[in-house]
Tab-separated table of C-alpha atoms in Angstrom:
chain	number	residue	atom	x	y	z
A	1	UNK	CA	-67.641	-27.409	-94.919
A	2	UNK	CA	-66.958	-24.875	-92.555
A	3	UNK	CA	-64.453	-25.298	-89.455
A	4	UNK	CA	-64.745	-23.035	-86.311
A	5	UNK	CA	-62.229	-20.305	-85.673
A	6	UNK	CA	-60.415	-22.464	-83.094
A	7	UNK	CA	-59.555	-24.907	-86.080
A	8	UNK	CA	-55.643	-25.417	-87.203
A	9	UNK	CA	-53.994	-26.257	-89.998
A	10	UNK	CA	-52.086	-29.982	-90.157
A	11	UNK	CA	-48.348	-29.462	-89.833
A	12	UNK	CA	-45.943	-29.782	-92.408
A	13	UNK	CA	-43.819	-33.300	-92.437
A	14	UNK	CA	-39.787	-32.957	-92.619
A	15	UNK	CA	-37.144	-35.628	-93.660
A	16	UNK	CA	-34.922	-35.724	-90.743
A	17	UNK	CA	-31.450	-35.113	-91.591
A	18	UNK	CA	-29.117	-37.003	-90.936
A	19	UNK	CA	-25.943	-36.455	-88.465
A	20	UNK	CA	-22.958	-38.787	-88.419
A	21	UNK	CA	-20.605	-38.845	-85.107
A	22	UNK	CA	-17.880	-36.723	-84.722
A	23	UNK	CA	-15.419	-39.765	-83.932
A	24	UNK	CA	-15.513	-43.071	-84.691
A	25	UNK	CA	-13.524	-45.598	-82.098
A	26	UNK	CA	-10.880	-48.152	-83.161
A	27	UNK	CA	-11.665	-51.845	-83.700
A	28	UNK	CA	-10.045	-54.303	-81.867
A	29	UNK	CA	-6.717	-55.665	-83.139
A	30	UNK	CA	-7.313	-59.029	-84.300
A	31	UNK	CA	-4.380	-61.490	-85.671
A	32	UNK	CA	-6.156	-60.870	-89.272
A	33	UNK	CA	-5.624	-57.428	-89.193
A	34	UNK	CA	-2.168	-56.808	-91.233
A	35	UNK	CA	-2.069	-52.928	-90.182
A	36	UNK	CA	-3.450	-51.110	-87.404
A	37	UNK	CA	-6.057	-48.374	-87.850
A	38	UNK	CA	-9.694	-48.642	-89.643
A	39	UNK	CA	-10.173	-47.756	-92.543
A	40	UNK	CA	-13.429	-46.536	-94.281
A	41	UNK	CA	-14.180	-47.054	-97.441
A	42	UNK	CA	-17.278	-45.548	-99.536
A	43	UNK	CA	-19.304	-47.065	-102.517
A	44	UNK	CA	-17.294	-45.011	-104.853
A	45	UNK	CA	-13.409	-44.529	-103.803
A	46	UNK	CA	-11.400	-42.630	-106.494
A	47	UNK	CA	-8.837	-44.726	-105.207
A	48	UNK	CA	-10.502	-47.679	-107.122
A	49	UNK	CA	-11.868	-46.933	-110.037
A	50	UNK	CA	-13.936	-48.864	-111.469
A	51	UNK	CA	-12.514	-52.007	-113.685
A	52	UNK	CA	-12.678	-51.814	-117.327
A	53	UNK	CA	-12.767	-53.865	-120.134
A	54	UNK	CA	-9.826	-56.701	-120.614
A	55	UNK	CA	-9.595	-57.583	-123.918
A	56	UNK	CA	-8.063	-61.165	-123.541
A	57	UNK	CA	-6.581	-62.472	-120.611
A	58	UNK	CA	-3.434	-63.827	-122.205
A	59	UNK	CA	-2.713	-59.865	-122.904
A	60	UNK	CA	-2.628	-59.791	-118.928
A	61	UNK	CA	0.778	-59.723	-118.066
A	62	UNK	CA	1.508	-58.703	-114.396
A	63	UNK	CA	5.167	-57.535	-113.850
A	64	UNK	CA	7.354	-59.176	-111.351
A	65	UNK	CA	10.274	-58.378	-109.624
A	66	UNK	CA	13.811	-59.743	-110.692
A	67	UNK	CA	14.715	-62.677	-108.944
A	68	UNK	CA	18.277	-64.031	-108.585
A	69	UNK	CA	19.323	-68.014	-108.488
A	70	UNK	CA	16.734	-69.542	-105.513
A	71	UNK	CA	13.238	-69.429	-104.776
A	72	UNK	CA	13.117	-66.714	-101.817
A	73	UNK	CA	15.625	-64.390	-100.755
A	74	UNK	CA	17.326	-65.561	-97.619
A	75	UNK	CA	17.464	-63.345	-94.746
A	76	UNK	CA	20.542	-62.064	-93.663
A	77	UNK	CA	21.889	-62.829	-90.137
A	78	UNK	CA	22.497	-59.971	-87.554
A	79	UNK	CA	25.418	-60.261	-85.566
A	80	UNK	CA	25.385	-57.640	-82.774
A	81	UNK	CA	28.524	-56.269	-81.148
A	82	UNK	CA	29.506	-57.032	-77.409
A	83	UNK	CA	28.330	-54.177	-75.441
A	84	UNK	CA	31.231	-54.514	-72.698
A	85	UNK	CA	29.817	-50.843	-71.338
A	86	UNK	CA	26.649	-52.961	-70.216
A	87	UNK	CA	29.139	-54.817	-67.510
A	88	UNK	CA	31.360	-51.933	-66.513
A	89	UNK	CA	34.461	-52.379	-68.492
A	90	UNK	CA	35.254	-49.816	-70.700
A	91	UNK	CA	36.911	-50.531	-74.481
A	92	UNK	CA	40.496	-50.665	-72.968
A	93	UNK	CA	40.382	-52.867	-70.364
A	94	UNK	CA	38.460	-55.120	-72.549
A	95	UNK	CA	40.516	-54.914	-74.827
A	96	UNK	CA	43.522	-55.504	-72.783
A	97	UNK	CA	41.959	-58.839	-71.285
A	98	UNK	CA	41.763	-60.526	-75.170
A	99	UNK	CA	45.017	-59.851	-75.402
A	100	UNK	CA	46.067	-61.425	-71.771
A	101	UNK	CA	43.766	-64.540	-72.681
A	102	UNK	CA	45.108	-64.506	-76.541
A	103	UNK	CA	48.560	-65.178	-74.689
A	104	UNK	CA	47.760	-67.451	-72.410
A	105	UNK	CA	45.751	-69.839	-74.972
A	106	UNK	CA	49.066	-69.742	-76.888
A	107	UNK	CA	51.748	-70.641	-74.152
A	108	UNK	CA	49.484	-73.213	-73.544
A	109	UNK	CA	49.483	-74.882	-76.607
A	110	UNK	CA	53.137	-74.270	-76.781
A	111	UNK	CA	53.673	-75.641	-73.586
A	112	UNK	CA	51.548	-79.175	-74.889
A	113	UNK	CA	53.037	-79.602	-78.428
A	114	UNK	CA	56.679	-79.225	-76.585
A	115	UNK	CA	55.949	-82.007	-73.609
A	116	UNK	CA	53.215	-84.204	-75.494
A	117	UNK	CA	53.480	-83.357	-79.049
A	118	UNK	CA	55.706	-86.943	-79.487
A	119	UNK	CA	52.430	-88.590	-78.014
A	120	UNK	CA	50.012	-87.269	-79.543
A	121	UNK	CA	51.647	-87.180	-82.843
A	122	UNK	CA	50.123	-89.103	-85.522
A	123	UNK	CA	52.911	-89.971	-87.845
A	124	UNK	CA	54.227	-91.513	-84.724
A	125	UNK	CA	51.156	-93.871	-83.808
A	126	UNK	CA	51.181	-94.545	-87.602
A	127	UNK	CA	55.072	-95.463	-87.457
A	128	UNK	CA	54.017	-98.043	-84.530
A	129	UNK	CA	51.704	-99.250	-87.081
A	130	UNK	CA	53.932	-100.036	-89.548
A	131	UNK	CA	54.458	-103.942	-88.987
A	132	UNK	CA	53.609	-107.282	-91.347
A	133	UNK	CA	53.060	-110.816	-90.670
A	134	UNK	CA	56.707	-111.820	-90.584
A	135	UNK	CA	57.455	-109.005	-87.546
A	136	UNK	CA	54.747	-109.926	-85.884
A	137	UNK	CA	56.064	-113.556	-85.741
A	138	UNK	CA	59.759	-112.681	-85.418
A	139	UNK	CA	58.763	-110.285	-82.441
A	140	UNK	CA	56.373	-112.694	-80.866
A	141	UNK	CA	59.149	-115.157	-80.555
A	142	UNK	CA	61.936	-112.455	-79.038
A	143	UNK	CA	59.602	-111.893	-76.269
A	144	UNK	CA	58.438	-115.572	-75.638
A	145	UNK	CA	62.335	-117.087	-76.203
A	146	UNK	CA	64.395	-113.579	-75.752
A	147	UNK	CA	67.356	-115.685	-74.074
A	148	UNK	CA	69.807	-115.944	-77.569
A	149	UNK	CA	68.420	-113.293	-79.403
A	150	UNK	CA	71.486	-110.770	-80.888
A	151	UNK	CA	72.027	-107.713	-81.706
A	152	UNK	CA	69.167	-105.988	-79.592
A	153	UNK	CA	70.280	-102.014	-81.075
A	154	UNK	CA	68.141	-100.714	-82.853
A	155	UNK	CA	68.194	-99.471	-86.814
A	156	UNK	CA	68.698	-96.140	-88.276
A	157	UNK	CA	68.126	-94.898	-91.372
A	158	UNK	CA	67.939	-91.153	-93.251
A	159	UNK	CA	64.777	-89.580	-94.148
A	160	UNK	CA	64.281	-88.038	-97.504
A	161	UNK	CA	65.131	-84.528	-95.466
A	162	UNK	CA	68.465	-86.004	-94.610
A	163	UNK	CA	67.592	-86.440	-90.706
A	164	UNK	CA	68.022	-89.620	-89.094
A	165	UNK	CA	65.262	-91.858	-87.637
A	166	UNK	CA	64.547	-94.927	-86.271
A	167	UNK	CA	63.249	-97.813	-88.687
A	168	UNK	CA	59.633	-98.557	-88.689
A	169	UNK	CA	59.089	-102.295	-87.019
A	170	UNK	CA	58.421	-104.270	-90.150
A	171	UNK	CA	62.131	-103.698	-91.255
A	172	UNK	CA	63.591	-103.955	-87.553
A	173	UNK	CA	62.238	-106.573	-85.004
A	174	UNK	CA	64.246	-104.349	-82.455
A	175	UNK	CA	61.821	-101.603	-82.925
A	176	UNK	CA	58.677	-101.544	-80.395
A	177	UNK	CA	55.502	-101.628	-82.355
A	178	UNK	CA	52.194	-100.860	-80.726
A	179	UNK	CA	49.879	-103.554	-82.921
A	180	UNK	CA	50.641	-106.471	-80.797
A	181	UNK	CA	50.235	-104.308	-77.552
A	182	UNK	CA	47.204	-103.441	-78.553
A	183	UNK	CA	46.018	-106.843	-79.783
A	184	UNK	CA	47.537	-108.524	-76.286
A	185	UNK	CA	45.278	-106.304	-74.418
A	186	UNK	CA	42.301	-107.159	-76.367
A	187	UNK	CA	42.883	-111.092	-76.187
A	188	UNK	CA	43.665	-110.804	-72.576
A	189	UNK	CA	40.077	-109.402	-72.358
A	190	UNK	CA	38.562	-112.134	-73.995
A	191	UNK	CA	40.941	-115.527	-72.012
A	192	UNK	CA	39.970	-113.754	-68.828
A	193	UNK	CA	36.171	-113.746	-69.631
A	194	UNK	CA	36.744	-116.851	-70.851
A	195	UNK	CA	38.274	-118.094	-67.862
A	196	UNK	CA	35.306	-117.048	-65.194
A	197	UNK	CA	32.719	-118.947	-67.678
A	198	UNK	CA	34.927	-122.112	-66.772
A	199	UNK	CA	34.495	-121.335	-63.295
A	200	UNK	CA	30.337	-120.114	-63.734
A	201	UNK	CA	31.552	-116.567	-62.236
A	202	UNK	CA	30.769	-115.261	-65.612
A	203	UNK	CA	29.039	-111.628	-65.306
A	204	UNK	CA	28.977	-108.690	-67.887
A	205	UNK	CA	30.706	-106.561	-65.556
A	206	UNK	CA	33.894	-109.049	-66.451
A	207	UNK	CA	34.739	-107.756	-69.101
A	208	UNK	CA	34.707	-104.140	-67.961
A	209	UNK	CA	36.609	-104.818	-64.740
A	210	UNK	CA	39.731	-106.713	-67.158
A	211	UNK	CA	39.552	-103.560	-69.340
A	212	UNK	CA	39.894	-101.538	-66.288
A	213	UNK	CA	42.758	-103.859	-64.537
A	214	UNK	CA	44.596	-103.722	-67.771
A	215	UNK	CA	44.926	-100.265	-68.624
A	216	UNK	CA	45.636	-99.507	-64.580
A	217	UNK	CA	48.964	-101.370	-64.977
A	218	UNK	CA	49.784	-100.096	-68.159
A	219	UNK	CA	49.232	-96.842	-66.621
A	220	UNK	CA	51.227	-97.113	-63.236
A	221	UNK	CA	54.353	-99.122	-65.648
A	222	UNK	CA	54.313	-95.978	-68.100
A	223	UNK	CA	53.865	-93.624	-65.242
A	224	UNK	CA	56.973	-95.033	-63.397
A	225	UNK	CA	59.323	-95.349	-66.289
A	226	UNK	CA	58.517	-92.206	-67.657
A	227	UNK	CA	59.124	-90.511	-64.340
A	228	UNK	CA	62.299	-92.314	-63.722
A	229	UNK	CA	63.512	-91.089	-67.359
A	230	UNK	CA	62.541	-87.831	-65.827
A	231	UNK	CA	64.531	-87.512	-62.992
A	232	UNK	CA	67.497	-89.248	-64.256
A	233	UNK	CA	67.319	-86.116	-67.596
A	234	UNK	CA	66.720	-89.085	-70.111
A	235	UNK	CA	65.519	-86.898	-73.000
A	236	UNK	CA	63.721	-88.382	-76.439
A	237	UNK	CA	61.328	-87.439	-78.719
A	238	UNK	CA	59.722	-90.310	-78.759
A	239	UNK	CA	59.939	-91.565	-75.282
A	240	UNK	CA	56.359	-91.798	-74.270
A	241	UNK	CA	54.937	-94.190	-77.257
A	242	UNK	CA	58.043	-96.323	-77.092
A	243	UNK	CA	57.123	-96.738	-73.340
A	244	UNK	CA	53.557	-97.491	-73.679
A	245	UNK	CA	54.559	-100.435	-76.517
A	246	UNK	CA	56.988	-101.969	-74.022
A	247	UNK	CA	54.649	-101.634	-71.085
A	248	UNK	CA	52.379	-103.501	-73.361
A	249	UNK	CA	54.458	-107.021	-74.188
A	250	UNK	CA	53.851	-108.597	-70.554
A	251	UNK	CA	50.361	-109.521	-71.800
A	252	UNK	CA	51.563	-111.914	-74.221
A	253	UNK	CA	53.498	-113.930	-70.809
A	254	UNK	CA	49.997	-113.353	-69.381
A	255	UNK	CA	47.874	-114.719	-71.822
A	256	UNK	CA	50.141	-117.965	-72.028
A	257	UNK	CA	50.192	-118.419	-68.154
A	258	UNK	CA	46.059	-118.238	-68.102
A	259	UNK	CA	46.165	-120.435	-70.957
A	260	UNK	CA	48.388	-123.188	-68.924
A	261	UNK	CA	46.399	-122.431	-66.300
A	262	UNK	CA	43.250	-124.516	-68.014
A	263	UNK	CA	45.126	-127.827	-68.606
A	264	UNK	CA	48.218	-127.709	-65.843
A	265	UNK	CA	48.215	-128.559	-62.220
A	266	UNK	CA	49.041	-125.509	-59.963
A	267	UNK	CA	52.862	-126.282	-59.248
A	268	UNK	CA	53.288	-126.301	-63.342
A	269	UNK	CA	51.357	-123.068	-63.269
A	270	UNK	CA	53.389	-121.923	-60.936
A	271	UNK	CA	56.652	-122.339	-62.986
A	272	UNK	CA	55.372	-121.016	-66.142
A	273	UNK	CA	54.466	-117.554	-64.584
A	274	UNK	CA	57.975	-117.281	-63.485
A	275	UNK	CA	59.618	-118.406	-66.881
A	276	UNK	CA	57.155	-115.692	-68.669
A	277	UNK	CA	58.234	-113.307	-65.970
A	278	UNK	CA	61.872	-113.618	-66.166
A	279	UNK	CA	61.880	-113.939	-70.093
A	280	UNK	CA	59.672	-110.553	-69.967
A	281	UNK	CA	62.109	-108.864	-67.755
A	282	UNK	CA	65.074	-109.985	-69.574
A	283	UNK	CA	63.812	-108.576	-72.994
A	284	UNK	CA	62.953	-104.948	-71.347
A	285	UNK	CA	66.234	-105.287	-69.175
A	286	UNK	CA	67.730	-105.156	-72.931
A	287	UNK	CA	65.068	-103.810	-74.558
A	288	UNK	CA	64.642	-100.386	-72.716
A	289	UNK	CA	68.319	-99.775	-72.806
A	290	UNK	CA	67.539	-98.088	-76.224
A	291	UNK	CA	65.408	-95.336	-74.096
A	292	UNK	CA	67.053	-95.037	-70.932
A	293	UNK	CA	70.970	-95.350	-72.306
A	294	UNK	CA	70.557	-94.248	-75.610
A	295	UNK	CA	73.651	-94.536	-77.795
A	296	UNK	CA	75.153	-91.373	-79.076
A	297	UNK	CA	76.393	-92.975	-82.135
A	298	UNK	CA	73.291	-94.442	-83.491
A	299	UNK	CA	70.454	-92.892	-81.411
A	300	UNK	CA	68.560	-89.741	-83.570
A	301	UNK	CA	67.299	-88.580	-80.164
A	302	UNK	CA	70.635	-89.097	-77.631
A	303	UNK	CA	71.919	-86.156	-76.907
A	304	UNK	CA	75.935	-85.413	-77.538
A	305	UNK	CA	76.893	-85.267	-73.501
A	306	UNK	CA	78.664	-87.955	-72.279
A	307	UNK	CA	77.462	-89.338	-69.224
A	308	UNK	CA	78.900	-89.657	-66.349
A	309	UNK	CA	80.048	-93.117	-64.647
A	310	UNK	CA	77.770	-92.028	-61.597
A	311	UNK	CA	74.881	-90.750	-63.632
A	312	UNK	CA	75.022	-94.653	-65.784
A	313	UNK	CA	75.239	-96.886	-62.833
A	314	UNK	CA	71.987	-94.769	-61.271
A	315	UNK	CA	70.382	-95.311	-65.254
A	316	UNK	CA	71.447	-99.338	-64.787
A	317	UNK	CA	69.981	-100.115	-61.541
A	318	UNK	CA	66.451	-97.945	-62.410
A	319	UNK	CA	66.368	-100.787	-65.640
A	320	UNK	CA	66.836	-103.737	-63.200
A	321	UNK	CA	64.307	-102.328	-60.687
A	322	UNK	CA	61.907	-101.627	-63.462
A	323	UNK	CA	62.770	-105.357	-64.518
A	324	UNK	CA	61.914	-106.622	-60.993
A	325	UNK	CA	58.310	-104.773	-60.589
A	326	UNK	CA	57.113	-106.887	-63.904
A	327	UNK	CA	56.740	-109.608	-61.124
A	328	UNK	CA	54.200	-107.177	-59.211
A	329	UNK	CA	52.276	-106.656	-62.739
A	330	UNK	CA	52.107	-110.072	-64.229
A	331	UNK	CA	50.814	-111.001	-60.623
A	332	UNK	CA	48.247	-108.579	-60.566
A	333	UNK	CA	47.019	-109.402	-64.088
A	334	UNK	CA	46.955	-113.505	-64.082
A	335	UNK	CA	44.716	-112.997	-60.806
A	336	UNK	CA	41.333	-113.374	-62.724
């Protein structure tokens, strides 16, 4: 068959070749994604060649890394240094400051262990501690019946250093003891909660506001003896517990004058508040003469000066003053 002139030949058909971007763009970082960047892979990496033939598995063994005593390694903390350049102040002047502050923290604990180490002591609250059965009996009749009660000086004895000290209450009735304080306090809680029952004026708050009235006297008795031993240069190492103990005995005279208060009329009452309040200021009258006149020849604390005759009759009439205020306390306290 025969085609014109004008006829053309069909073209020839190409594969098109293919053409692969120039750049690729980032994926998105996604919490999955342990490292940034993507990474292409082809079918056949020479990185990872392909797996061969394991004989047994048991032959597989993978090699790990020496581990010491514990399961993970604990991270270790990072303590960074104070930048003091970051606030203006340069090495020296900080530097200087620790040292001022350094000082400071020390004369202050000087300055506490010389004025309150006595208090806050504890081989002295456990000395206070030291009683039995028979001192507590022996000492609970000296303040109720303190009227023929001799000697009232106290007992001294060496330690195994060779200094002398007082003895510890079970072995001296003289000494002041801070169990039956303690244990007055606590009971005159309990009678005065027990005595606005009786009278249906029983509230929580009772208890709370005898705690409160308690302490308050023992606090303004302490504060004023102590102060008076202050002014008057009365100087002991143990001056502040023995004070707090003696403060602390008018609460046995309280607790029997609220106790005669439930079965005696009110002029009875009346005259066994003032026996408990002279035979409580009778035993500090003699009592307290161990702190504020302090014997040179048996006191471990009293100092070797003599005393003037001025300087003891101003001592004697701060005792019977302090005697005469136990009126004020008792009064406040039996007022429940």
């Amino acid at each position: 068959m025969n085609f014109g002139s004008g006829s053309h030949s069909p073209p020839l058909l190409r594969h098109p070749v293919p053409t692969h971007p120039a750049y690729i763009p980032e994926p998105p970082l996604t919490p999955d994604s342990p490292t940034p960047g993507y990474q292409r892979f082809s079918s056949r990496s020479p990185a990872f060649p392909e797996p061969q033939h394991v004989p047994a598995y048991s032959q597989f063994q993978p090699q790990m890394p020496p581990m010491t005593h514990g399961a993970f390694p604990q991270p270790q903390p990072h303590h960074p240094g104070v930048n003091f350049a970051a606030w203006g102040v340069n090495d020296a002047t900080a530097q200087l400051g620790m040292q001022i502050g350094n000082s400071a923290v020390a004369a202050g604990q000087d300055y506490v262990q010389k004025n309150f180490g006595g208090f806050l002591h504890g081989a002295g609250l456990k000395h206070r501690f030291n009683v039995s059965n028979l001192y507590v009996m022996r000492k609970l009749k000296l303040v109720v019946f303190p009227w023929t009660h001799r000697p009232w000086s106290r007992r001294v004895r060496r330690s195994e250093q060779g200094q002398a000290e007082w003895h510890p209450p079970r072995d001296d009735v003289n000494s002041p003891d801070l169990y039956i304080p303690l244990m007055a306090i606590v009971t005159y809680i309990l009678v005065s909660a027990f005595h606005s029952g009786l009278h249906d004026r029983f509230e929580a708050k009772v208890l709370g506001e005898s705690a409160s009235g308690a302490f308050l006297v023992v606090l303004l008795d302490f504060g004023f003896v102590y102060l008076g031993c202050y002014f008057l240069n009365v100087q002991s190492t143990s001056q502040a517990l023995d004070i707090i103990a003696y403060s602390g005995y008018k609460f046995v005279g309280v607790i029997c004058t609220l106790l005669a208060g439930f079965v005696l009329g009110r002029t009875l009452w009346t005259i066994t508040f003032l026996y408990f309040f002279l035979a409580n200021a009778f035993f500090l009258l003699r009592s307290l003469r161990s702190v504020v006149l302090p014997d040179p020849s048996i006191s471990p604390n009293a100092g070797t000066t003599t005393l003037s005759p001025a300087s003891r009759r101003r001592r004697i009439s701060f005792l019977f003053l302090e005697a005469v205020c136990q009126i004020l306390y008792m009064g406040m306290l039996v007022r429940v």
